[in-house]
mmCIF file of C-alpha atoms and ligand atoms in Angstrom:
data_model
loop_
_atom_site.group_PDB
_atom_site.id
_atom_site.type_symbol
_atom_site.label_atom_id
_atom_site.label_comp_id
_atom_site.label_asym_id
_atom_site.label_seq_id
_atom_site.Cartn_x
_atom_site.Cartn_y
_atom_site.Cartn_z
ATOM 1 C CA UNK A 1 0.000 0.000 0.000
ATOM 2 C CA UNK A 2 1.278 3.384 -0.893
ATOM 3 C CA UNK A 3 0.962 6.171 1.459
ATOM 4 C CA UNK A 4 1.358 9.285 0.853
ATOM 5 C CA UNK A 5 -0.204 11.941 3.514
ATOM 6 C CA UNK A 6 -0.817 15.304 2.485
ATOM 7 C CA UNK A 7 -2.702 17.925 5.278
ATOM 8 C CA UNK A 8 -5.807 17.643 3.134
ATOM 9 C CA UNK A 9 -5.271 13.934 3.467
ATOM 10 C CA UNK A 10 -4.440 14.142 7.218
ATOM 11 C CA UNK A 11 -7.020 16.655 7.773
ATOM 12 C CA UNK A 12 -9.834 14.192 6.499
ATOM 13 C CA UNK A 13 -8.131 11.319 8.429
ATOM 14 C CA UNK A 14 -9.004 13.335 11.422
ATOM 15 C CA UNK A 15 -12.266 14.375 10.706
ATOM 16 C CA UNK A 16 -13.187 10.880 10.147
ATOM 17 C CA UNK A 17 -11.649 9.668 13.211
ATOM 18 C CA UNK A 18 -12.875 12.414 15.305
ATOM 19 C CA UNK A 19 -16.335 11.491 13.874
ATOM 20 C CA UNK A 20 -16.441 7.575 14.625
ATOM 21 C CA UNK A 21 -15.206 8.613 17.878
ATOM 22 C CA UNK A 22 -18.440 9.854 19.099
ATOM 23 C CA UNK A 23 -20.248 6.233 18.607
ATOM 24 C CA UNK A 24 -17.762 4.622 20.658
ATOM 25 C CA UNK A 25 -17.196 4.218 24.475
ATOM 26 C CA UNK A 26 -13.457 3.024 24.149
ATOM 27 C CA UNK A 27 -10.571 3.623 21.244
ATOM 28 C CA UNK A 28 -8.176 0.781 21.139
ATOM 29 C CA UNK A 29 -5.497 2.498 19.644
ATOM 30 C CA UNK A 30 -3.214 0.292 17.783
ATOM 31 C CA UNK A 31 0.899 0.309 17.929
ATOM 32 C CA UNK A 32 3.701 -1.556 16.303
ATOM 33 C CA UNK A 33 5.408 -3.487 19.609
ATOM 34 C CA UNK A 34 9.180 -2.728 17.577
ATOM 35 C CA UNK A 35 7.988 1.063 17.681
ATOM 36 C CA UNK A 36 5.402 2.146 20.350
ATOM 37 C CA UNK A 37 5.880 5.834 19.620
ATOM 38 C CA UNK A 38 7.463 5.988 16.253
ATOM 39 C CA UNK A 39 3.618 3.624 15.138
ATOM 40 C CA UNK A 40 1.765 6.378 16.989
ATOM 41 C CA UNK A 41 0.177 9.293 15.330
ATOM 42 C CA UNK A 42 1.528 12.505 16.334
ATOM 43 C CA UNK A 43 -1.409 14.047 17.443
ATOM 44 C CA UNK A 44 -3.339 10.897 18.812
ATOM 45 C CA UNK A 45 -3.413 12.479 22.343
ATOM 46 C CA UNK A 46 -5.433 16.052 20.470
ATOM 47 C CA UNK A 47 -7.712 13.722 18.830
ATOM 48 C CA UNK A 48 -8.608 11.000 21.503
ATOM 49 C CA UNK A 49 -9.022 13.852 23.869
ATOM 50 C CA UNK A 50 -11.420 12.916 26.843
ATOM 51 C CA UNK A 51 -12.499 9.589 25.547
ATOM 52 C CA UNK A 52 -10.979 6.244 27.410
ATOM 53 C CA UNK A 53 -8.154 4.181 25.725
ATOM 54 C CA UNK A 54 -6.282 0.927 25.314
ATOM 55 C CA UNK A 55 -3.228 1.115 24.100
ATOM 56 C CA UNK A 56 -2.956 -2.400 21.800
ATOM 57 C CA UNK A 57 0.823 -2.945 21.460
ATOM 58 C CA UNK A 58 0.342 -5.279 18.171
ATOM 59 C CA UNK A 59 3.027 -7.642 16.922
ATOM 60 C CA UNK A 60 4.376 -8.313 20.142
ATOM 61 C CA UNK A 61 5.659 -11.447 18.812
ATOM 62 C CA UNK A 62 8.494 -9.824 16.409
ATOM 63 C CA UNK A 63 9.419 -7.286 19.377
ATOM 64 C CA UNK A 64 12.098 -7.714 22.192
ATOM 65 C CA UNK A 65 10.080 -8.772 25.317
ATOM 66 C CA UNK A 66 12.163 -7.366 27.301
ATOM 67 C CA UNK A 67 11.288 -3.992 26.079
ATOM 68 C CA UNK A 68 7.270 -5.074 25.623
ATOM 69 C CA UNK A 69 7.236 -5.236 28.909
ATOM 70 C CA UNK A 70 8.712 -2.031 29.571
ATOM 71 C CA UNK A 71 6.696 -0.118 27.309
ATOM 72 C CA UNK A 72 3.578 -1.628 28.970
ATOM 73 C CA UNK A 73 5.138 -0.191 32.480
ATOM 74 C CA UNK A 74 5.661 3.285 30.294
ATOM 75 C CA UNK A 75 2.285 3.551 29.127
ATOM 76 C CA UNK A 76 0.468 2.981 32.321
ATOM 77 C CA UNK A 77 2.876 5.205 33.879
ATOM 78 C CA UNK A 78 1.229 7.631 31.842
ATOM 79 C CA UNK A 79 -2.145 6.612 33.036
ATOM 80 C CA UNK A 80 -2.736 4.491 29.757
ATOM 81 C CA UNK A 81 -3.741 1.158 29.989
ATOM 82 C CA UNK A 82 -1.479 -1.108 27.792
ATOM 83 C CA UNK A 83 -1.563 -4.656 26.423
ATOM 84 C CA UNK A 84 0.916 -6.551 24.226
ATOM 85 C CA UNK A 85 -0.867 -8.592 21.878
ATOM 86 C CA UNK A 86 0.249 -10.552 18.604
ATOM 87 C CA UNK A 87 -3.562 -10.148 15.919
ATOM 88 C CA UNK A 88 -1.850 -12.391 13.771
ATOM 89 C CA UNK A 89 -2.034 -15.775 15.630
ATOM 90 C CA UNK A 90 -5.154 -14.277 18.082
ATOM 91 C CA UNK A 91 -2.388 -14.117 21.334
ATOM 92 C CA UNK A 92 -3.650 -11.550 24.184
ATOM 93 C CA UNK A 93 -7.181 -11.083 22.768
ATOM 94 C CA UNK A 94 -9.552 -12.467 25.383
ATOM 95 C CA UNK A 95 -7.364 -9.879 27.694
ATOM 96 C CA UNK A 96 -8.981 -6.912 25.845
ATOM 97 C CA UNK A 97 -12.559 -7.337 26.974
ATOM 98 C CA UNK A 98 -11.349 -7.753 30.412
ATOM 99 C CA UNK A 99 -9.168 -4.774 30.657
ATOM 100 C CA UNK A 100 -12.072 -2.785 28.711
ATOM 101 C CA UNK A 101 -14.375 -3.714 31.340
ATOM 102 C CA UNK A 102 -11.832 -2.679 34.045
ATOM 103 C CA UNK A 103 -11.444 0.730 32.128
ATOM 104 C CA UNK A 104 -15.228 1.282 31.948
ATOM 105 C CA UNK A 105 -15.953 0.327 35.333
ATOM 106 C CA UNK A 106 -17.005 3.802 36.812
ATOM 107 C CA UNK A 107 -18.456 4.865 33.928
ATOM 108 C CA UNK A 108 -20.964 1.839 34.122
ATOM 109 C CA UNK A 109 -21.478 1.843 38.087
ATOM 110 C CA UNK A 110 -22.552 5.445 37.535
ATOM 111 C CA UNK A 111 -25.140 4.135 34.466
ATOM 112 C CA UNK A 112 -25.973 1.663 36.815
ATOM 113 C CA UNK A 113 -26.573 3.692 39.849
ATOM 114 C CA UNK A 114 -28.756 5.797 37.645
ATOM 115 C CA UNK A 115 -31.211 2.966 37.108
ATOM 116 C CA UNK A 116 -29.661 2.544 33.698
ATOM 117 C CA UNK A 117 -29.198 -0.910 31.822
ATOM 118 C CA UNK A 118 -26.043 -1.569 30.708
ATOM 119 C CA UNK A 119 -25.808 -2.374 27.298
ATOM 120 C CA UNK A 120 -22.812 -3.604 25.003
ATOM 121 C CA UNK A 121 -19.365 -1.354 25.052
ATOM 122 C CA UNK A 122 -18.822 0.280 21.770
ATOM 123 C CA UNK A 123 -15.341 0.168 20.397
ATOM 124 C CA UNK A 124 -13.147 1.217 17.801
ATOM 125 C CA UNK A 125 -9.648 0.464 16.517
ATOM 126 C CA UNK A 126 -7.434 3.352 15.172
ATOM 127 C CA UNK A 127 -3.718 3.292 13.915
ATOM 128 C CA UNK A 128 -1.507 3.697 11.452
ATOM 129 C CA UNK A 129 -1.510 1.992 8.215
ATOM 130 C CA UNK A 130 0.178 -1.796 8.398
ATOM 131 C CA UNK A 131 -0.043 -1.569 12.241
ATOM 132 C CA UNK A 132 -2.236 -4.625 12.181
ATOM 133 C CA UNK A 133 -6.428 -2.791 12.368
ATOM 134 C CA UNK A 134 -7.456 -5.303 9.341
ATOM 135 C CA UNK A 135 -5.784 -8.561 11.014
ATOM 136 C CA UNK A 136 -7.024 -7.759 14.747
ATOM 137 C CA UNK A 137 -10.730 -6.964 13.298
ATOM 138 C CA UNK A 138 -10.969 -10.501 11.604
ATOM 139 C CA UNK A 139 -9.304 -12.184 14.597
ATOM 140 C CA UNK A 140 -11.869 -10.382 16.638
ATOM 141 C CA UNK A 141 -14.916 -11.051 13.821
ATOM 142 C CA UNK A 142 -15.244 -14.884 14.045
ATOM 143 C CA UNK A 143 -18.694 -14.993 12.864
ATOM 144 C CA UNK A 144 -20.270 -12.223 14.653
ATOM 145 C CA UNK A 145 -20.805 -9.065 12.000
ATOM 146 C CA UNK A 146 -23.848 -8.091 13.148
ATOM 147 C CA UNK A 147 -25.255 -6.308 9.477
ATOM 148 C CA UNK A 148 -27.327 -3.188 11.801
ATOM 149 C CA UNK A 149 -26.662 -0.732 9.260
ATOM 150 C CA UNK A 150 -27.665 -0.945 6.466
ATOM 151 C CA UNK A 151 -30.522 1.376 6.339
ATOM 152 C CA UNK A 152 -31.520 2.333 2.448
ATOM 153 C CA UNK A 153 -30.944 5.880 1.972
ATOM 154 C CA UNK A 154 -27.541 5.445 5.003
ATOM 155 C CA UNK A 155 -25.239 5.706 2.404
ATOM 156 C CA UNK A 156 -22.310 4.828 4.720
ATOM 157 C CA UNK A 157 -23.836 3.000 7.439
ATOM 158 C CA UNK A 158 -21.309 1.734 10.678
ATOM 159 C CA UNK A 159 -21.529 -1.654 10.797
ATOM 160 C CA UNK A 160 -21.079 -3.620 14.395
ATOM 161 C CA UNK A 161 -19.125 -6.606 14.993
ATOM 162 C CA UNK A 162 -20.054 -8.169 18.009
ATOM 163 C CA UNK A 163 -17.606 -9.382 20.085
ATOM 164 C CA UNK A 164 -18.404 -11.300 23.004
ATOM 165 C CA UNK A 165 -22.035 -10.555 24.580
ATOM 166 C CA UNK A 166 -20.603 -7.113 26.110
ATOM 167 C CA UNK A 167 -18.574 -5.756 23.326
ATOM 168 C CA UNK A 168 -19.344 -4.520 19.685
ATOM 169 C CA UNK A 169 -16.557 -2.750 17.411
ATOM 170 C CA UNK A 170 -17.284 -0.307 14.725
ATOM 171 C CA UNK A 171 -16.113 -2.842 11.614
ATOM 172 C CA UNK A 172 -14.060 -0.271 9.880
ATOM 173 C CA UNK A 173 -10.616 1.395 11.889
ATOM 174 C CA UNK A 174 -9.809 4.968 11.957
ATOM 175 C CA UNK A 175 -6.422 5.222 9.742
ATOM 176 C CA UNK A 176 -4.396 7.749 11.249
ATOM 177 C CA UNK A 177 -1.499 8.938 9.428
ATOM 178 C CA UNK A 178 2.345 8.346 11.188
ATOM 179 C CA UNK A 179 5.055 11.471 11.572
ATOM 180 C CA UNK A 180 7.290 10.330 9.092
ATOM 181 C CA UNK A 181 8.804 14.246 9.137
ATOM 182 C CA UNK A 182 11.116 12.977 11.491
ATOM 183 C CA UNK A 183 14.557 11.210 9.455
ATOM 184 C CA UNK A 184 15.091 8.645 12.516
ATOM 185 C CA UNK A 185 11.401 7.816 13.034
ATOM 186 C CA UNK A 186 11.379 7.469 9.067
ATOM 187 C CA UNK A 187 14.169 4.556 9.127
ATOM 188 C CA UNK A 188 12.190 2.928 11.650
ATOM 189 C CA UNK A 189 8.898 3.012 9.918
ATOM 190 C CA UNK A 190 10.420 1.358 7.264
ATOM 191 C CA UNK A 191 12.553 -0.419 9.225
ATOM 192 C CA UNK A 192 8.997 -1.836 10.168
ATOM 193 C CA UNK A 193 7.392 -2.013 7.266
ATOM 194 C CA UNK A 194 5.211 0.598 8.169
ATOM 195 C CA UNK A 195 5.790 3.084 5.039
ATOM 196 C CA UNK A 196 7.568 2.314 1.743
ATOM 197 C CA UNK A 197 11.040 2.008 1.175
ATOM 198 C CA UNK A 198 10.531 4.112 -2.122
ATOM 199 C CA UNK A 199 10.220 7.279 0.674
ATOM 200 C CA UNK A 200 13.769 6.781 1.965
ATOM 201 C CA UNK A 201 17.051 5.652 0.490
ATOM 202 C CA UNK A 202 17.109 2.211 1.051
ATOM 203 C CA UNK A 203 21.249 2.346 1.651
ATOM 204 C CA UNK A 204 20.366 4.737 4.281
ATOM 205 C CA UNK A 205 17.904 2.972 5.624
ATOM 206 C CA UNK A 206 20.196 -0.306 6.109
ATOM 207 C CA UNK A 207 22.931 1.794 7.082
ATOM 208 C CA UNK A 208 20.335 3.021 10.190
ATOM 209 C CA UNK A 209 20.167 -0.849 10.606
ATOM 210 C CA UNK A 210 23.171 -1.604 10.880
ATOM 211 C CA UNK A 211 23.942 1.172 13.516
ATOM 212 C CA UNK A 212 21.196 0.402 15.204
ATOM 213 C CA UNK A 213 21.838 -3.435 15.371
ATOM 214 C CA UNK A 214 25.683 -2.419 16.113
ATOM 215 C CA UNK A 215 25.038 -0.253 19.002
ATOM 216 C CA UNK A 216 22.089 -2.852 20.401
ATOM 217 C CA UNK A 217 22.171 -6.211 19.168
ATOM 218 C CA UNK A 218 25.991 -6.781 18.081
ATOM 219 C CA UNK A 219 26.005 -10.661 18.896
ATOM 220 C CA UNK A 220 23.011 -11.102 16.516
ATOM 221 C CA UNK A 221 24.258 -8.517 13.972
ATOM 222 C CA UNK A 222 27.590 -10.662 13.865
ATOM 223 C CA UNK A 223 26.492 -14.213 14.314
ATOM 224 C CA UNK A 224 23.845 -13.319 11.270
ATOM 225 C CA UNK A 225 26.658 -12.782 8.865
ATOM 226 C CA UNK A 226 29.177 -15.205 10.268
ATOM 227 C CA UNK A 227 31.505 -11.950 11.168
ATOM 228 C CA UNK A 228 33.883 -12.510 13.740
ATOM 229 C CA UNK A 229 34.248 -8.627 14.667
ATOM 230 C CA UNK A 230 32.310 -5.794 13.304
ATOM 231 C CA UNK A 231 34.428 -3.530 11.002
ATOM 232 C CA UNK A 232 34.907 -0.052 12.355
ATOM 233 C CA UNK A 233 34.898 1.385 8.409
ATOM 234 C CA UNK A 234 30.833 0.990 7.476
ATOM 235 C CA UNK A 235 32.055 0.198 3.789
ATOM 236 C CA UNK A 236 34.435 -2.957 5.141
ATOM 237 C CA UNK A 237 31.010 -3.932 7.173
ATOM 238 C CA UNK A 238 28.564 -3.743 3.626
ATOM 239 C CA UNK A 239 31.788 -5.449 2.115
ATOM 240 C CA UNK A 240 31.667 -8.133 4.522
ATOM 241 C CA UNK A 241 28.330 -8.402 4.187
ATOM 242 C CA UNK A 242 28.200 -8.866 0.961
ATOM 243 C CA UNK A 243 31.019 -11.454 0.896
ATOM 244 C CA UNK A 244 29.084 -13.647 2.726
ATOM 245 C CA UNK A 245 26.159 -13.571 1.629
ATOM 246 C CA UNK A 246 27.066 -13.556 -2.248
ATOM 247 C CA UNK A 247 25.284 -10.295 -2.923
ATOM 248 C CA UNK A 248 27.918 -9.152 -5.587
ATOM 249 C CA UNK A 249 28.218 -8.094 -8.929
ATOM 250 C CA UNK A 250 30.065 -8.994 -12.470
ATOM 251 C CA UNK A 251 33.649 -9.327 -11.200
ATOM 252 C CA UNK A 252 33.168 -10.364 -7.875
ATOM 253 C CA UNK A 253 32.465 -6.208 -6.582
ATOM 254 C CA UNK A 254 30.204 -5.820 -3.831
ATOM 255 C CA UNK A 255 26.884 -4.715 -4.639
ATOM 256 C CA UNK A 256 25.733 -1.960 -2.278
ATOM 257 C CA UNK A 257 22.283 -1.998 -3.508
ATOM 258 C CA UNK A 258 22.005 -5.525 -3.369
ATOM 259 C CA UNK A 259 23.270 -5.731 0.563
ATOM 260 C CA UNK A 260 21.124 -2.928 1.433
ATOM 261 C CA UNK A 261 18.103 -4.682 0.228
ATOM 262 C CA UNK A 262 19.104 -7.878 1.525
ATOM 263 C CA UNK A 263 19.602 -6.142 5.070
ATOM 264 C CA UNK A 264 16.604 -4.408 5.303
ATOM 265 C CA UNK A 265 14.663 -8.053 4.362
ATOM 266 C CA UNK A 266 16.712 -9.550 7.033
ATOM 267 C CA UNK A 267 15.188 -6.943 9.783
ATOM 268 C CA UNK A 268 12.152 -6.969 8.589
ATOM 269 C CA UNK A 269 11.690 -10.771 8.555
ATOM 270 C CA UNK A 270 13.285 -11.095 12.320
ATOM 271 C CA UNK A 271 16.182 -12.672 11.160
ATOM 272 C CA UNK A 272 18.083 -10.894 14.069
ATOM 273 C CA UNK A 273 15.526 -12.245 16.171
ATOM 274 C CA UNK A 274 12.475 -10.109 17.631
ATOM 275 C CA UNK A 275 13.676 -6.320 17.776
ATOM 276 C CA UNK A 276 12.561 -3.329 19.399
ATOM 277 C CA UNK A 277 13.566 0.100 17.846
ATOM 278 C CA UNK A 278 11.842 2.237 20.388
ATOM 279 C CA UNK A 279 14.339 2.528 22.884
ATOM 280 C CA UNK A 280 15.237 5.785 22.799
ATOM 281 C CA UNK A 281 12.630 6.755 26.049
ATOM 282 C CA UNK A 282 13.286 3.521 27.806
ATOM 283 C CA UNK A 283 16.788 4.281 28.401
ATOM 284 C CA UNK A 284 16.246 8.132 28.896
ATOM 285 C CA UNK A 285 18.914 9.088 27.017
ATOM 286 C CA UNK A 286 21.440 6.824 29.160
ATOM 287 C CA UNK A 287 22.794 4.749 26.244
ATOM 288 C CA UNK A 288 25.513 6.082 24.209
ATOM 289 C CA UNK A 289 25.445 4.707 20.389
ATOM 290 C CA UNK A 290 28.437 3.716 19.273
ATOM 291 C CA UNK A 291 29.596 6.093 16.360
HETATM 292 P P1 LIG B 301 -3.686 -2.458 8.709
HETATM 293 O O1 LIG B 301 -3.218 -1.662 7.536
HETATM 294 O O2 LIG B 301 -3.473 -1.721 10.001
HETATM 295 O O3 LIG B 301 -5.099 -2.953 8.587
HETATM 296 O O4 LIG B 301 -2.717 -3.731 8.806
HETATM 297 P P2 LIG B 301 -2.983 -5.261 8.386
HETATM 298 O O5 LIG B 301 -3.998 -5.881 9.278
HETATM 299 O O6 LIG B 301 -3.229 -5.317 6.921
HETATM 300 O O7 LIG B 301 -1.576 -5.934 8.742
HETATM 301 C C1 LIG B 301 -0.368 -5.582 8.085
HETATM 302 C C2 LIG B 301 0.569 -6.782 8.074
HETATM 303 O O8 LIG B 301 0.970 -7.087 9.403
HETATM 304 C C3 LIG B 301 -0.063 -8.048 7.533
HETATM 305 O O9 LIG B 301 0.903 -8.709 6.731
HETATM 306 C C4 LIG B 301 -0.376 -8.867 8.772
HETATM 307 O O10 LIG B 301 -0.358 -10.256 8.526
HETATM 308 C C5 LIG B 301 0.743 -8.464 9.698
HETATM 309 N N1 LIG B 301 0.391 -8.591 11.131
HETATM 310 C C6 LIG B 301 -0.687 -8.067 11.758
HETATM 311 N N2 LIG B 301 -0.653 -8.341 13.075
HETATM 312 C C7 LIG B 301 0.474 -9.061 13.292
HETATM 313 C C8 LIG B 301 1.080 -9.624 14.474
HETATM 314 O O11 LIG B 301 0.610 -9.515 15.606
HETATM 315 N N3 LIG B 301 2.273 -10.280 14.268
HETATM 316 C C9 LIG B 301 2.852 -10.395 13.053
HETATM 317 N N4 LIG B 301 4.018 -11.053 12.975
HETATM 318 N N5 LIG B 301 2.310 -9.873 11.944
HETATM 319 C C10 LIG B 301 1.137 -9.209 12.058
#
């Protein structure tokens, strides 16, 4: 999917979100576990406002646990309640209508109190594109899409997925639109997969990779390509690369291109094992990169 966000894109994005948000009780807002804030739109906080929120760290299964964990201590530190989940294979799901419940629990008592019935939460998913809204919707769907909405002359009707007996979820997300503006949050979203590599150099993108795995993850970034050090000079490092894993041209030459592709498929396919690229507000600052 190509995305290109222009204000008048972003500006719609926003309306629509900020529309859908008044049918719902609860926004699960949806991040990438490798980058909690890098996956989160800028200006999430603005448009959520006053409304309650899970925070749905998605793809927890390609992210360092380690640091899943810690984000999940970061968020609620903030006051946000946060769950790791993995849509994809349906992990950490039956967790969401439990901590929903626990979110909504005043809100209800009061209803309640007031002689009111509760009925079924209303939710809906918002994130970025490729953060996972699509997967975690059918995981959710089963076979519950309850058709309520299609009214003739409601040209776009909400539809309701039910979701348990005390949950229904508006069936399309809001798609919010990342901050790409920023050159480091850039390598990670395509790092990630989140945005196209066709928006960045790819040789600078693997060139953030292999920084980033230097500085983090050296074992893995060595025992990947069979290297028994790490070359200080970035070229020896591509060149080493490149040895061994054949990516050269006519002549034997290593071919930059090539090993910057075949780098960036390597991340992106957890071939140095689960990552997390987010770490920059963990560690407060307390980790020095290696230059
Ligand atoms: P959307 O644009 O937010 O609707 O994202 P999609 O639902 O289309 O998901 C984007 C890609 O991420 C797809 O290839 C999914 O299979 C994959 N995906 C979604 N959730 C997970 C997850 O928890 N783990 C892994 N490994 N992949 C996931």
């Amino acid at each position: 999917m190509t995305i290109q966000w222009f204000p008048g894109h972003m500006a719609k994005a926003r309306r629509q979100v900020t529309e859908k948000l008044k049918l719902v009780d609860i926004v699960f807002e949806l991040v990438d576990a490798r980058i909690p804030i890098s996956s989160r739109n800028p200006m999430i906080d603005e448009i959520i406002q006053q409304k309650s929120r899970l925070i749905l760290i998605n793809k927890a299964d390609m992210a360092d646990p380690v640091r899943t964990k810690q984000w999940v201590a970061y968020f609620e530190n903030q006051g946000i309640r946060a769950l790791p989940i993995n849509a994809d294979k349906g992990v950490g799901l039956k967790e969401i209508q439990r901590v929903t419940m626990e979110i909504l629990k005043e809100k209800w008592d009061r209803m309640i109190a007031k002689g009111i019935r509760p009925r079924a939460v209303r939710a809906m998913i918002v994130g970025i594109p490729n953060v996972g809204k699509s997967t975690l919707i059918n995981r959710l769907v089963k076979k519950n899409i309850a058709k309520t909405g299609n009214t003739p002359g409601v040209t776009k009707a909400q539809q309701w997925i039910k979701v348990g007996k005390e949950m229904e979820l508006l069936d399309t997300p809001g798609i919010l639109w990342p901050k790409f503006e920023d050159q480091q949050v850039g390598y990670r979203l395509a790092l990630t997969g989140a945005i196209k590599d066709t928006l960045l150099n790819l040789q600078d993108i693997s060139m953030y990779a292999l920084k980033f795995l230097e500085a983090y993850y050296p074992e893995r970034l060595m025992s990947r390509y069979d290297l028994t050090e790490i070359p200080e000079d970035v070229v020896e490092l591509y060149e080493a690369i490149g040895r061994r894993r054949g990516t050269l041209m006519a002549g034997g030459v290593v071919d930059f291109d090539k090993t910057a592709d075949l780098i960036v498929r390597d991340v992106r396919n957890v071939q140095f094992g689960p990552l997390t690229f987010d770490l920059d507000v963990l560690d407060d600052g307390d980790h020095e990169e290696k230059e």
